Coordinates of C-alpha atoms in Angstrom, one line a residue:
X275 CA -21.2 3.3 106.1
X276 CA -23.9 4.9 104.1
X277 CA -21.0 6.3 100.9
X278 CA -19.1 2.8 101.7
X279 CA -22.6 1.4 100.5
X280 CA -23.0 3.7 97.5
X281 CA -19.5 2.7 96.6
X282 CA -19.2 -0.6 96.3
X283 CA -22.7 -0.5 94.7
X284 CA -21.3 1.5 91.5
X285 CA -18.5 -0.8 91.9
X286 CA -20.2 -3.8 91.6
X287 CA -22.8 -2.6 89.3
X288 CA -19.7 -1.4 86.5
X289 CA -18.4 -4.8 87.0
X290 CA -21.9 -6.9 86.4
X291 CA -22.9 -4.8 83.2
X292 CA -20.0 -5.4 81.8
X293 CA -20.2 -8.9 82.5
X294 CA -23.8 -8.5 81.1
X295 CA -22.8 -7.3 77.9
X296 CA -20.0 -10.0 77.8
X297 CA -22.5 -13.1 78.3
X298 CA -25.0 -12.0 75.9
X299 CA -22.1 -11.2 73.3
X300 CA -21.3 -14.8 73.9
X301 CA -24.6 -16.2 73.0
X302 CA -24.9 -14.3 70.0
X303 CA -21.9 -15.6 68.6
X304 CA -22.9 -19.1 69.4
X305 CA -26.4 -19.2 69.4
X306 CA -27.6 -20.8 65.5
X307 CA -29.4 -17.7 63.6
X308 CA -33.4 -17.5 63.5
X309 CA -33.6 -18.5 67.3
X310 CA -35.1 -16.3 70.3
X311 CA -31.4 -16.8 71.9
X312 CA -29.7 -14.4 68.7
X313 CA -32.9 -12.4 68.6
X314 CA -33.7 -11.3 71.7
X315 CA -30.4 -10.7 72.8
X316 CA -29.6 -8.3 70.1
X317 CA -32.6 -6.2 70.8
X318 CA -31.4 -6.3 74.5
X319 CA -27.9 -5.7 73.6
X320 CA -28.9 -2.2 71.7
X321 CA -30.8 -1.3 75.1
X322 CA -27.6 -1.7 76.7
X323 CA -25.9 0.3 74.3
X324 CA -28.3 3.5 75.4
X325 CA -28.2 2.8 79.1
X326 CA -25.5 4.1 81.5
X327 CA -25.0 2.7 85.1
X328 CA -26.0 5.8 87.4
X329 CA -24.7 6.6 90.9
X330 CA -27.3 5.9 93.4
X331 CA -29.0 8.7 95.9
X332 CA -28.9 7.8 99.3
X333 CA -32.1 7.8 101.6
X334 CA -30.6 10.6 103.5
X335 CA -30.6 12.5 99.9
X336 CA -34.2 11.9 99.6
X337 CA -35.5 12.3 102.9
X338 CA -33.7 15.5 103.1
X339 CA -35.8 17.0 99.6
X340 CA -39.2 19.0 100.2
X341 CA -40.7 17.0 97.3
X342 CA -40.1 14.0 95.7
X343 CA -41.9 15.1 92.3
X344 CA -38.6 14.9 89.6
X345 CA -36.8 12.1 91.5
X346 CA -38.8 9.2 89.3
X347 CA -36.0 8.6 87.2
X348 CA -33.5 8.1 90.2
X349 CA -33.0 5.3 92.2
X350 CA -31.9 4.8 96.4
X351 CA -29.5 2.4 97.4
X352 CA -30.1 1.9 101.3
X353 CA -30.1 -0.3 104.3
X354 CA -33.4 -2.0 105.5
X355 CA -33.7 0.5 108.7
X356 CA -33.3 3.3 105.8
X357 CA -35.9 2.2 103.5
X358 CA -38.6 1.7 106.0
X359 CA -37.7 5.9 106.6
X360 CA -38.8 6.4 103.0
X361 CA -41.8 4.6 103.3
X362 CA -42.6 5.6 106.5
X363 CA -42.9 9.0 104.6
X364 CA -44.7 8.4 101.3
X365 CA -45.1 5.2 98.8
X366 CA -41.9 6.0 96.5
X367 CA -42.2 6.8 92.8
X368 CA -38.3 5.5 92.4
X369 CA -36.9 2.2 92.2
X370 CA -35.2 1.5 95.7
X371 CA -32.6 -1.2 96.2
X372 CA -32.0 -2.4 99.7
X373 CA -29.4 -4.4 101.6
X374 CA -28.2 -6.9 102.2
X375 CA -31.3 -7.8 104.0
X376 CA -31.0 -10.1 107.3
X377 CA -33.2 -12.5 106.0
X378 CA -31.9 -16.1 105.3
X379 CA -31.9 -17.2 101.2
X380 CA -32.6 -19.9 99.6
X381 CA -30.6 -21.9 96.6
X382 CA -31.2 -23.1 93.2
X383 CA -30.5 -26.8 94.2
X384 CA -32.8 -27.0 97.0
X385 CA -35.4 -25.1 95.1
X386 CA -35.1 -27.7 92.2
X387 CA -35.4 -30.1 94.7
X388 CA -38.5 -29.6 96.4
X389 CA -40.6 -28.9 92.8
X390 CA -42.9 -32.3 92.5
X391 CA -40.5 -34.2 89.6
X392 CA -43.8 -35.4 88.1
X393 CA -45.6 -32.2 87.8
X394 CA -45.8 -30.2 84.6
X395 CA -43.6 -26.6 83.8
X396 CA -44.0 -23.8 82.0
X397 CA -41.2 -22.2 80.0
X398 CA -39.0 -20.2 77.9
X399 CA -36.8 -22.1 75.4
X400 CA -34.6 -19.5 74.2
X401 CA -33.1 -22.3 71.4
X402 CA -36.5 -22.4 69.5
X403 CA -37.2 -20.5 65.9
X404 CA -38.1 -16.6 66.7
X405 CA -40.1 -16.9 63.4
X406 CA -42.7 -19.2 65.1
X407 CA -44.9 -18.1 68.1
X408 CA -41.9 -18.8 70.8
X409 CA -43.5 -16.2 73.0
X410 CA -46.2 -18.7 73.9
X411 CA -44.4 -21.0 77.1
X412 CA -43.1 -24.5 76.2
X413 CA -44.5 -26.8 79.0
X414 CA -42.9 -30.3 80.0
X415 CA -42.7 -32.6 82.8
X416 CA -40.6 -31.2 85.6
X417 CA -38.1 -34.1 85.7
X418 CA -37.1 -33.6 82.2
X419 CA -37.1 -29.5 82.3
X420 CA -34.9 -29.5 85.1
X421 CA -32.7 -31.6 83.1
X422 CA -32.5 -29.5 80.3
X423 CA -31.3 -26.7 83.0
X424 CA -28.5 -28.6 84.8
X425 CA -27.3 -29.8 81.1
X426 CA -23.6 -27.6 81.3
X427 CA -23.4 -28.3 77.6
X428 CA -26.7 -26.5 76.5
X429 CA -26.0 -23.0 74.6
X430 CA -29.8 -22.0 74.5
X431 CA -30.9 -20.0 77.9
X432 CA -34.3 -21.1 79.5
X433 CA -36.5 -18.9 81.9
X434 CA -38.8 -20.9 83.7
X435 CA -42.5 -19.4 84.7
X436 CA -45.2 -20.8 86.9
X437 CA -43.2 -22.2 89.8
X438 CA -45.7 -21.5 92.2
X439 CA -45.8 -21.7 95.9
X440 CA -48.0 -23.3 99.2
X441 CA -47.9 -19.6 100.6
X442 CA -46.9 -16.0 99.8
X443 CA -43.1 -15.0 99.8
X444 CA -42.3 -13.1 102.9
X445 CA -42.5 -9.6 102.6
X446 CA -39.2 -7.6 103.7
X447 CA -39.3 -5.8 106.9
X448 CA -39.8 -1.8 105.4
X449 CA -43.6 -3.3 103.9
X450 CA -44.4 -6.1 106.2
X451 CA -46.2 -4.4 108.5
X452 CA -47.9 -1.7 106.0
X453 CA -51.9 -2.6 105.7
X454 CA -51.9 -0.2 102.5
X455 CA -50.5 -2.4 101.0
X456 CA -52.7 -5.4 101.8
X457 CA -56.0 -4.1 100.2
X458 CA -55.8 -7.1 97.4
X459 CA -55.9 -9.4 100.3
X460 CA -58.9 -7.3 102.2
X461 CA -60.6 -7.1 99.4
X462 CA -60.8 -11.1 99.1
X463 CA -61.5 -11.8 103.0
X464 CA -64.9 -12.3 102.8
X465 CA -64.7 -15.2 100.5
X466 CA -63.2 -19.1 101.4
X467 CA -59.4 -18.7 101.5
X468 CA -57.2 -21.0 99.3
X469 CA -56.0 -24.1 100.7
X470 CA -53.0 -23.8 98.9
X471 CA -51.1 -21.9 95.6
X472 CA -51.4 -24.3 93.4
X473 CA -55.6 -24.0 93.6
X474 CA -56.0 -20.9 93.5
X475 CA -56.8 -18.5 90.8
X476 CA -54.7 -16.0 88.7
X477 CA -54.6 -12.8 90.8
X478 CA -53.6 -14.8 94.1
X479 CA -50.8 -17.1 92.2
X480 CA -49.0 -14.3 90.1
X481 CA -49.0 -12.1 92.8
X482 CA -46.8 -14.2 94.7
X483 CA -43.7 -15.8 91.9
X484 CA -40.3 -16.8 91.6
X485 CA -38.3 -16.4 88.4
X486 CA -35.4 -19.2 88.2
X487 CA -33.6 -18.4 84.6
X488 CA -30.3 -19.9 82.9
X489 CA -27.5 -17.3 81.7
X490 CA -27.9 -15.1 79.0
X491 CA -31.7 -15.4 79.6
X492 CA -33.8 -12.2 79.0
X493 CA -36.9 -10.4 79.2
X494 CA -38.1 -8.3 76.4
X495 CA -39.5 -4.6 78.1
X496 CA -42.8 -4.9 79.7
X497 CA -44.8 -3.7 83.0
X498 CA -45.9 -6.0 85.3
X499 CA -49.5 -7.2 85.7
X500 CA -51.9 -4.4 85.9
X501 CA -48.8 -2.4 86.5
X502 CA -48.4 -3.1 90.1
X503 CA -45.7 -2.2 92.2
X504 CA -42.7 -5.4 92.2
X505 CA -40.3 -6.1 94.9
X506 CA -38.1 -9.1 93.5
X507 CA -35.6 -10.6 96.5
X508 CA -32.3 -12.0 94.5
X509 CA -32.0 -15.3 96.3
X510 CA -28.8 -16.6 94.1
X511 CA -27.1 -15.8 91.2
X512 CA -26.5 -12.3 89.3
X513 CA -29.2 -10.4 87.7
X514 CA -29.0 -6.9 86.4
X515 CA -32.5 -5.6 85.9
X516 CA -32.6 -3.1 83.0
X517 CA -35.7 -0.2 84.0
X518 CA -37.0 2.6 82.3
X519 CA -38.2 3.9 85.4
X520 CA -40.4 7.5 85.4
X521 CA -42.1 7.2 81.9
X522 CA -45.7 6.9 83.0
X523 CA -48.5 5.6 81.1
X524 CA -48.2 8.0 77.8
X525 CA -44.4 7.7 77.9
X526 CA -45.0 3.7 77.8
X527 CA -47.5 4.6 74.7
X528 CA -45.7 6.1 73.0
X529 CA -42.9 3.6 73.2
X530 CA -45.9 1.4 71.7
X531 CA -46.4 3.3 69.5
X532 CA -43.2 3.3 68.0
X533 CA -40.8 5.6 70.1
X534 CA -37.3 4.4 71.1
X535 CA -36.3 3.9 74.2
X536 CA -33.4 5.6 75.5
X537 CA -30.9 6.3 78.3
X538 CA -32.8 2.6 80.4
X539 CA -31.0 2.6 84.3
X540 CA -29.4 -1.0 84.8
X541 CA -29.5 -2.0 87.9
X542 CA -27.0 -4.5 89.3
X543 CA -29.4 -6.8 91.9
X544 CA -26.5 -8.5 94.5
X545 CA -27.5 -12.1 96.2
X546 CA -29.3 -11.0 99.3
X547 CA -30.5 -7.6 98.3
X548 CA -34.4 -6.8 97.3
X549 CA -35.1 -4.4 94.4
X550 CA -38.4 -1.9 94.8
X551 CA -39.8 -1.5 91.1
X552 CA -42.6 1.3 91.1
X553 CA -45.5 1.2 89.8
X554 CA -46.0 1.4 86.2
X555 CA -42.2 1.0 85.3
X556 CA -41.1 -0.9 81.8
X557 CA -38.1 -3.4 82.9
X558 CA -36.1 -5.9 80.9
X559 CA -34.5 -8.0 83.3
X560 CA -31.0 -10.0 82.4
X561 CA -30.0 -12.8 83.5
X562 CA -25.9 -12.8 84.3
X563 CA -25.4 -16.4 85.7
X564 CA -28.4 -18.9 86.9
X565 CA -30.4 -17.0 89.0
X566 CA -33.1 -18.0 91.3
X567 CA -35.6 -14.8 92.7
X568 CA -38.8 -14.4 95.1
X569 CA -40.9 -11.7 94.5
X570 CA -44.3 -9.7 95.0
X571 CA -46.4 -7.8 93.3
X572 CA -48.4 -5.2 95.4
X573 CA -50.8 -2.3 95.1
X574 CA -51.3 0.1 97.7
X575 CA -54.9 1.7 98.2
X576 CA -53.8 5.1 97.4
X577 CA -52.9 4.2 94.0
X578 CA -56.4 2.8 93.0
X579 CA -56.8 4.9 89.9
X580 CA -53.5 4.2 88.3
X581 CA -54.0 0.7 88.5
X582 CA -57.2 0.5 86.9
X583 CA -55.6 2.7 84.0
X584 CA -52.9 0.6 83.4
X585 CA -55.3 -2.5 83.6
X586 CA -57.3 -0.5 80.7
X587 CA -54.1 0.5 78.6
X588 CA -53.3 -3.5 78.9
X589 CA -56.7 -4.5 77.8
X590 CA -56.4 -2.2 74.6
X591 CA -52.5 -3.0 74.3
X592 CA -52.0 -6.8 75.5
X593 CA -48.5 -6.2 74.4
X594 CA -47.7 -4.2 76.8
X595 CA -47.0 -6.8 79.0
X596 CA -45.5 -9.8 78.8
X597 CA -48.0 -12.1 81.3
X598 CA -51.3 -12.9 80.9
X599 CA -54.5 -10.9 82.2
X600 CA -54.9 -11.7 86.0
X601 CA -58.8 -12.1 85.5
X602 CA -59.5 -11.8 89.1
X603 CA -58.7 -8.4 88.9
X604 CA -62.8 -7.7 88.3
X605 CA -64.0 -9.3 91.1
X606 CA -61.6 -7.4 93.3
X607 CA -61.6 -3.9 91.9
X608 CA -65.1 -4.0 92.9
X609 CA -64.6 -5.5 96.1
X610 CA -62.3 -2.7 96.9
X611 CA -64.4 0.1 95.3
X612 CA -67.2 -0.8 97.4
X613 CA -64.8 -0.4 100.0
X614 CA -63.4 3.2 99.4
X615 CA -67.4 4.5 99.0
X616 CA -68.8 3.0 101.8
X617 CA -65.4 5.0 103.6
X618 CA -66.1 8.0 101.9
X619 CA -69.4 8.1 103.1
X620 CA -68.0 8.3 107.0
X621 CA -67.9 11.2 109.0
X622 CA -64.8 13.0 108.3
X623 CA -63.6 12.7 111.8
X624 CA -64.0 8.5 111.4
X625 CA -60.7 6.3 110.7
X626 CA -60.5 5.2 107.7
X627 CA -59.4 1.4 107.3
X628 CA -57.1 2.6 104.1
X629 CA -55.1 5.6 102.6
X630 CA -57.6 6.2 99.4
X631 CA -57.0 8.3 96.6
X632 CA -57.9 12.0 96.4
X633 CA -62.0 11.9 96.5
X634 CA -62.1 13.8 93.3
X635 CA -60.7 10.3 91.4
X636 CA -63.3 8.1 92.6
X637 CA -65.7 8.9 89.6
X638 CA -62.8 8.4 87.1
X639 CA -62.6 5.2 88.9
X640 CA -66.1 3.8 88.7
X641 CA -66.3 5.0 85.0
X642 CA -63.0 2.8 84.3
X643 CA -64.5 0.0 86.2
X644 CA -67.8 0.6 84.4
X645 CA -66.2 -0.1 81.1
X646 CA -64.1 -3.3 82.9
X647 CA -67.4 -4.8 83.2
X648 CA -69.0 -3.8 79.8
X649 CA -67.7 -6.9 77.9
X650 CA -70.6 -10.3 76.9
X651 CA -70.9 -12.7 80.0
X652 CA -71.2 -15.6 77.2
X653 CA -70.5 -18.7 78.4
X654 CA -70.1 -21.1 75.9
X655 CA -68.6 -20.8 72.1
X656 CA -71.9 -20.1 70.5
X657 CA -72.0 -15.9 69.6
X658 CA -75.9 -15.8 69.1
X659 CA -76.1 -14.1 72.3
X660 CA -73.0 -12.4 72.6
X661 CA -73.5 -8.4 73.0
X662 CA -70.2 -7.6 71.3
X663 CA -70.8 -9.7 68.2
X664 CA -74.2 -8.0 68.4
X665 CA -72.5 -5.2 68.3
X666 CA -70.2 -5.8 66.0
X667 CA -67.2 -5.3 68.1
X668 CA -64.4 -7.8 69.0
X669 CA -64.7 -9.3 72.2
X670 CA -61.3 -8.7 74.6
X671 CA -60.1 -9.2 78.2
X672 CA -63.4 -8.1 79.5
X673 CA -65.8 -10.5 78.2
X674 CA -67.0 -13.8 79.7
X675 CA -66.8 -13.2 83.1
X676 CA -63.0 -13.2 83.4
X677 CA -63.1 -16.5 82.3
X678 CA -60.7 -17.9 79.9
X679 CA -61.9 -17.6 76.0
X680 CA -59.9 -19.9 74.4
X681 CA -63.1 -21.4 72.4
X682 CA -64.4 -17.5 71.9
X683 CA -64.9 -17.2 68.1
X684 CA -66.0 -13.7 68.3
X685 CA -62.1 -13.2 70.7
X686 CA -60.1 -15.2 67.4
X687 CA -61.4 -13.5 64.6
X688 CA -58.9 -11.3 63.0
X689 CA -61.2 -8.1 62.4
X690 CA -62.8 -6.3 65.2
X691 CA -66.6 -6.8 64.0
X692 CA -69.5 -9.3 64.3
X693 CA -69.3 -9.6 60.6
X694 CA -68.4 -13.4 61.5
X695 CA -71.9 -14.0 63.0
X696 CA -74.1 -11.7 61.0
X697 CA -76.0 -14.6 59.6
X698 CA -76.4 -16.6 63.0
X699 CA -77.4 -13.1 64.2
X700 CA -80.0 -12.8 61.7
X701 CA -81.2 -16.3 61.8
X702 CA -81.9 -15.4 65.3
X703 CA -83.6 -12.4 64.9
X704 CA -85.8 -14.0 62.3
X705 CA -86.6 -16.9 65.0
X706 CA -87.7 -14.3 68.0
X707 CA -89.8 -12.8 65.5
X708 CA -91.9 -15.7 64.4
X709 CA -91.9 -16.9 67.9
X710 CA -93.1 -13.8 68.9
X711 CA -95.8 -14.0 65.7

């Protein structure tokens, strides 16, 4: 069963990156020049060009090696009942797809139909001009977006965003009953839980997502948020999920920095099968036909430090992902700090509520955190009391309380100084003193 499995997996997976480089062939030829539809696709295209489909390892492979340290650049196609044997050992470093899982799937239609026709949507419309900001979502009234995605005629792909939910996707049976993997969630029990989705804020909606795209749409490589772990659940359509897994953080900053990227692992993702994405792992997802997906994103307690480096490489690199700053992420990164000392200051014999990691990380972790919260806790537009214009630095993801900055002068400015504000600085300064006269 298991080689029958691996199989028709390379099978498959030779057939749908083909059919991959077909569809995005045909938009380039069709697509008018300038747009994100010929752009984007030719940078995707020339990722293609360097990757190579693999042949899976089995779980029987990896269960059977002393150490998994080496094995980040494979990737495990398995059963359910297999995969929960690999995590039953250790959270894996590799990307894992698993199936076909037992669980019923949804459709594009009745997804469609139960989004609130009057509500608004945010989007990618691949047809606009690349030369413009096109990165920044297009947002329209449901009714007429969904329009624009039924039209059969329409050459330009469009990935929708923000389609989110009344309660959290379902976890697949290997994770669901894995309290590691819950700490986000602990970490927020003690304040009023959200009614619903569609009120809460940042960290609790985009940890829970669906991605509904047209063909031929595509992601440019990014991580995730904060780079968390990602399982993504294919519930119809053809998606083959271009990965880089294995690189780390300096491989990813160096690819920032300029490097290419080579030999990327496409992964064909079947209807009814769930892909495992690592922490930490640069993707650029394709889009065969429409294709509607549920997913998660999830950090396990163990892996406390590397999130709050990636969050620190994304505050210094925005670009380095493709989503915008979960801003809750302060709030509970202390939350769950608090958490791991007050543990670590139990007897050694006591249970500990979570796996944490290695005690000799927890100082590297409170000194990341420390500089998390160093931004200005301004509140309003004015800079006369903002630190970082007092310091002439540029304010970033940090300041304001996690709030957004979209009136932040001292955020907009082009150069990363105060120089902006040096005369309502001094002006200031000049006013305390007489006051104080």
């Amino acid at each position: 069963m298991t080689e029958q499995l691996i199989t028709e997996y390379e099978r498959k997976a030779k057939e749908y990156y083909d059919k991959a480089i077909a569809v995005l062939n045909k938009k380039q030829k069709v697509s008018s020049a300038n747009t994100r539809t010929r752009e984007d696709t030719a940078i995707i295209l020339d990722l293609l060009d360097s990757s190579m489909v693999q042949k899976p390892l089995t779980a029987e492979q990896v269960l059977n090696t002393d150490t998994w340290n080496g094995l980040e650049k494979d990737f495990v196609v398995c059963s359910e009942h297999d995969a929960g044997r690999i995590f039953d050992r250790q959270v894996p470093r590799f990307p894992i797809l698993v199936g076909p899982l037992t669980r019923t799937t949804g459709s594009i239609k009745g997804f469609l139909n139960a989004i609130d026709p009057e509500a608004n949507i945010d989007f990618h419309d691949f047809g606009l001009d690349a030369s413009a900001d096109v990165h920044i979502p297009r947002t329209e009234k449901a009714s007429d977006a969904i329009k624009m995605f039924e039209d059969e005629n329409r050459i330009d792909p469009l990935n929708f965003l923000d389609l989110h939910i009344l309660k959290d996707n379902p976890l697949p049976s290997f994770l669901r009953q894995r309290k590691d993997f819950k700490i986000l969630e602990f970490s927020h029990a003690g304040k009023r839980k959200r009614t619903s989705q569609r009120n809460a804020a940042d960290l609790d909606r985009w940890t829970s997502f669906q991605l509904l795209a047209s063909e031929g749409a595509v992601h440019l490589p990014h991580i995730d948020h904060h780079g968390m772990n990602t399982v993504v659940f294919n519930e119809e359509g053809h998606k083959l999920w271009l990965m880089w897994p294995g690189l780390g953080l300096d491989g990813i900053k160096k690819w920032r920095l300029g490097e290419p990227l080579q030999g990327g692992l496409p992964v064909y993702v079947p209807p009814g099968y769930v892909l495992w994405q690592p922490l930490g792992t640069l993707h650029a997802p394709i889009t065969i036909t429409k294709c509607l997906m549920r997913g998660r994103m999830l950090l396990h307690s163990s892996q406390l430090l590397d999130i709050l480096q990636y969050t620190e490489a994304e505050i210094k690199d925005p670009d380095i992902t493709n989503e915008t700053f979960c801003r809750q992420i302060h709030e509970r990164m202390k939350g769950i700090l608090n958490l791991w000392k007050k543990e670590s200051d139990l007897p050694e014999l006591c249970q500990k509520t979570f796996k944490w990691p290695p005690s000799e990380t927890q100082k590297e972790c409170e000194k990341i955190y420390k500089w998390l919260e160093s931004g200005c806790k301004c509140t309003t537009r004015t800079c006369e009391n903002c630190i970082c214009a007092h310091n002439e630095t540029k304010c970033d993801q940090r300041c304001r309380h996690g709030l957004v900055a979209t009136n932040c002068r001292n955020l907009k400015c082009e150069t990363p100084r105060g120089d902006d504000f040096s005369g309502i600085l001094k002006a200031k300064e000049k006013k305390g003193k007489s006051r104080s006269r």
